[in-house]
XYZ file of C-alpha atoms in Angstrom:
223
model
C -46.466 80.948 39.068
C -43.629 82.269 41.082
C -43.386 85.848 42.703
C -40.257 87.508 44.106
C -39.770 90.962 45.856
C -37.122 92.818 47.982
C -36.916 96.303 49.621
C -33.750 98.255 50.622
C -33.737 101.615 52.587
C -32.986 103.381 55.887
C -35.152 106.017 57.636
C -33.529 107.742 60.714
C -35.530 107.745 63.919
C -38.108 105.331 62.645
C -37.951 101.642 62.670
C -37.830 99.982 59.434
C -41.183 98.795 58.430
C -41.612 95.145 58.570
C -41.778 93.561 55.236
C -45.329 93.093 54.157
C -45.950 89.453 53.655
C -46.221 88.380 50.111
C -49.726 87.547 49.186
C -50.299 83.905 49.107
C -50.897 82.521 45.686
C -54.526 82.274 44.863
C -55.059 78.635 44.068
C -55.886 77.979 40.492
C -59.374 76.698 40.010
C -59.551 73.007 39.660
C -60.348 71.803 36.167
C -64.038 71.371 35.554
C -64.474 67.744 34.564
C -65.430 67.255 30.987
C -68.880 65.802 30.515
C -68.799 62.099 29.865
C -69.627 61.143 26.314
C -73.115 59.804 25.817
C -72.694 56.452 24.075
C -74.096 56.410 20.562
C -75.885 53.171 19.708
C -74.189 51.389 16.838
C -77.450 49.987 15.544
C -81.012 51.067 15.881
C -83.189 48.777 17.993
C -84.604 45.796 16.148
C -88.079 46.514 14.880
C -90.723 44.359 16.462
C -92.592 41.983 14.216
C -96.255 42.730 13.568
C -98.721 40.668 15.580
C -99.982 37.481 13.965
C -103.553 37.532 12.703
C -106.174 35.341 14.320
C -106.036 32.602 11.684
C -109.242 30.877 10.618
C -109.437 27.871 8.310
C -110.723 28.976 4.926
C -110.039 25.975 2.704
C -108.635 22.459 2.849
C -108.056 19.852 0.148
C -106.938 16.219 0.134
C -106.127 16.364 -3.608
C -108.268 13.397 -4.501
C -110.264 15.272 -7.138
C -109.922 18.301 -9.348
C -112.154 20.579 -7.311
C -109.964 23.672 -7.299
C -106.755 22.762 -9.109
C -106.377 22.784 -12.868
C -104.970 19.968 -14.967
C -102.835 21.095 -17.877
C -99.705 20.104 -19.754
C -97.270 21.462 -22.312
C -93.921 20.514 -23.733
C -92.073 21.549 -20.574
C -94.581 21.258 -17.742
C -97.446 19.168 -16.422
C -100.186 19.666 -13.820
C -102.212 16.566 -13.004
C -103.526 14.277 -10.315
C -101.239 11.295 -9.746
C -99.333 9.412 -7.035
C -102.187 9.942 -4.546
C -101.953 13.686 -4.850
C -101.541 16.637 -7.146
C -98.388 16.502 -9.269
C -96.434 19.407 -10.743
C -93.687 18.581 -13.230
C -91.176 21.289 -14.213
C -88.830 20.974 -17.164
C -88.156 24.720 -17.472
C -84.590 25.362 -16.306
C -84.189 28.402 -14.070
C -87.906 29.011 -13.597
C -90.964 28.027 -11.581
C -94.052 26.093 -12.624
C -97.053 26.913 -10.441
C -100.718 26.197 -9.937
C -103.058 28.590 -8.113
C -106.607 28.313 -6.900
C -109.445 30.852 -7.143
C -109.725 33.511 -4.454
C -107.873 36.576 -3.258
C -106.477 36.900 0.254
C -104.737 39.553 2.313
C -103.051 38.067 5.385
C -102.850 34.352 4.684
C -101.245 31.107 5.851
C -100.690 28.409 3.223
C -99.608 24.884 4.132
C -99.186 21.640 2.239
C -97.471 18.279 2.476
C -95.168 17.850 -0.525
C -93.036 14.942 -1.686
C -90.157 14.914 -4.151
C -90.824 12.131 -6.662
C -87.963 12.341 -9.156
C -85.581 14.636 -10.965
C -82.547 16.706 -9.919
C -81.883 17.090 -6.202
C -81.356 20.838 -6.554
C -84.980 21.356 -7.561
C -87.340 22.899 -4.989
C -91.040 22.920 -4.196
C -93.436 24.712 -1.901
C -96.324 27.140 -1.551
C -97.203 30.552 -3.000
C -98.914 33.588 -1.498
C -99.883 37.099 -2.691
C -99.990 35.855 -6.283
C -100.940 38.660 -8.676
C -99.867 36.991 -11.909
C -97.170 34.630 -13.188
C -94.489 37.278 -12.760
C -95.369 38.621 -9.297
C -95.717 36.583 -6.087
C -93.911 35.104 -3.059
C -92.807 31.472 -2.751
C -91.803 29.475 0.339
C -89.684 26.564 -0.776
C -87.544 23.597 0.242
C -85.411 21.203 -1.771
C -84.431 17.565 -1.704
C -80.776 18.559 -1.165
C -81.494 20.401 2.103
C -81.852 23.884 0.639
C -84.721 26.124 1.781
C -85.613 29.731 1.172
C -88.117 32.535 0.693
C -88.333 33.809 -2.874
C -89.985 36.755 -4.551
C -90.826 36.772 -8.211
C -91.151 40.364 -9.332
C -91.555 41.458 -12.929
C -90.804 37.827 -13.882
C -87.403 37.894 -12.110
C -86.713 35.438 -9.263
C -85.268 37.242 -6.233
C -83.953 35.224 -3.277
C -85.003 37.118 -0.149
C -83.351 34.591 2.174
C -81.895 31.094 1.774
C -80.047 28.507 3.884
C -78.671 24.974 3.519
C -80.059 22.758 6.282
C -77.506 21.185 8.626
C -79.952 20.136 11.351
C -81.758 17.287 9.594
C -85.085 19.129 9.736
C -85.543 18.703 5.996
C -86.159 15.004 5.668
C -87.209 13.860 2.220
C -88.898 10.480 2.465
C -92.110 8.684 1.721
C -94.037 11.022 4.013
C -92.680 14.136 2.322
C -92.314 17.515 4.019
C -94.920 19.863 5.437
C -94.185 23.335 4.085
C -95.985 26.410 5.405
C -95.783 30.060 4.488
C -97.231 32.915 6.559
C -97.843 36.215 4.743
C -99.138 39.154 6.781
C -98.330 42.843 7.255
C -95.113 42.576 5.247
C -93.937 39.606 7.329
C -92.972 36.387 5.499
C -92.308 33.258 7.566
C -91.273 29.816 6.313
C -92.021 26.694 8.349
C -90.872 23.160 7.515
C -92.196 20.155 9.433
C -93.550 22.440 12.142
C -90.246 24.263 12.685
C -89.824 27.955 11.871
C -86.880 28.089 9.474
C -86.786 31.626 8.081
C -88.406 35.018 8.535
C -88.035 38.114 6.399
C -89.741 41.478 5.891
C -90.961 42.510 2.436
C -94.093 44.487 1.610
C -93.921 44.515 -2.177
C -97.135 42.480 -2.421
C -99.956 42.706 0.092
C -102.580 40.367 -1.287
C -103.495 37.888 -3.994
C -104.114 34.223 -4.681
C -102.401 31.190 -3.130
C -100.891 28.189 -4.842
C -98.341 25.410 -5.177
C -95.107 25.472 -7.159
C -92.011 23.566 -8.283
C -88.754 25.251 -9.298
C -85.895 23.920 -11.463
C -82.357 25.267 -11.170
C -79.758 23.849 -13.580
C -81.633 20.781 -14.788
C -85.312 20.249 -15.577
C -87.474 17.239 -14.880
C -88.424 17.752 -11.207
């Protein structure tokens, strides 16, 4: 802002008044700094996993006799004791053949040593938890081609909750087979293969049920 003033006049016998100094400009107030923006988190913090139960051994089986596993066969499946273990044969393309044992469990850990004997490499095998019936359960699976995943069968539809192709060599299919473990507790599902945690996912659709073993066939039967 600029200000300008002038005065002209004569008064006899009196000195001219001195010009009154112009008032100095009142400094403008400095700008009040804007408040800094509070950063907004892009993602909510990762939810912590529920604590693991204190596991206690409930049941073990060496599969040398039909104590708790049924033997049955049909045109497209077979459940029997053979090859020094319990054998499941699946000739149903795009579906799972399973065998469960008596008992109902809430939080549960299921583990078995499984070996691929024959059939298509894209078949898969593993363990089951929270089994309600043939159309509702979880499966922890691995395949001879290096595939592994956590599946949910709900209303008879197979839903892949998580899957990966192994590039680390953890999934070794040989004479000793693979140890497959599934942990089911508080909506937490964890797949282990040969003692290594491979996958973890949250799903609380089923909270309890039976346990079992299963073999899945993708495009070709005969696993």
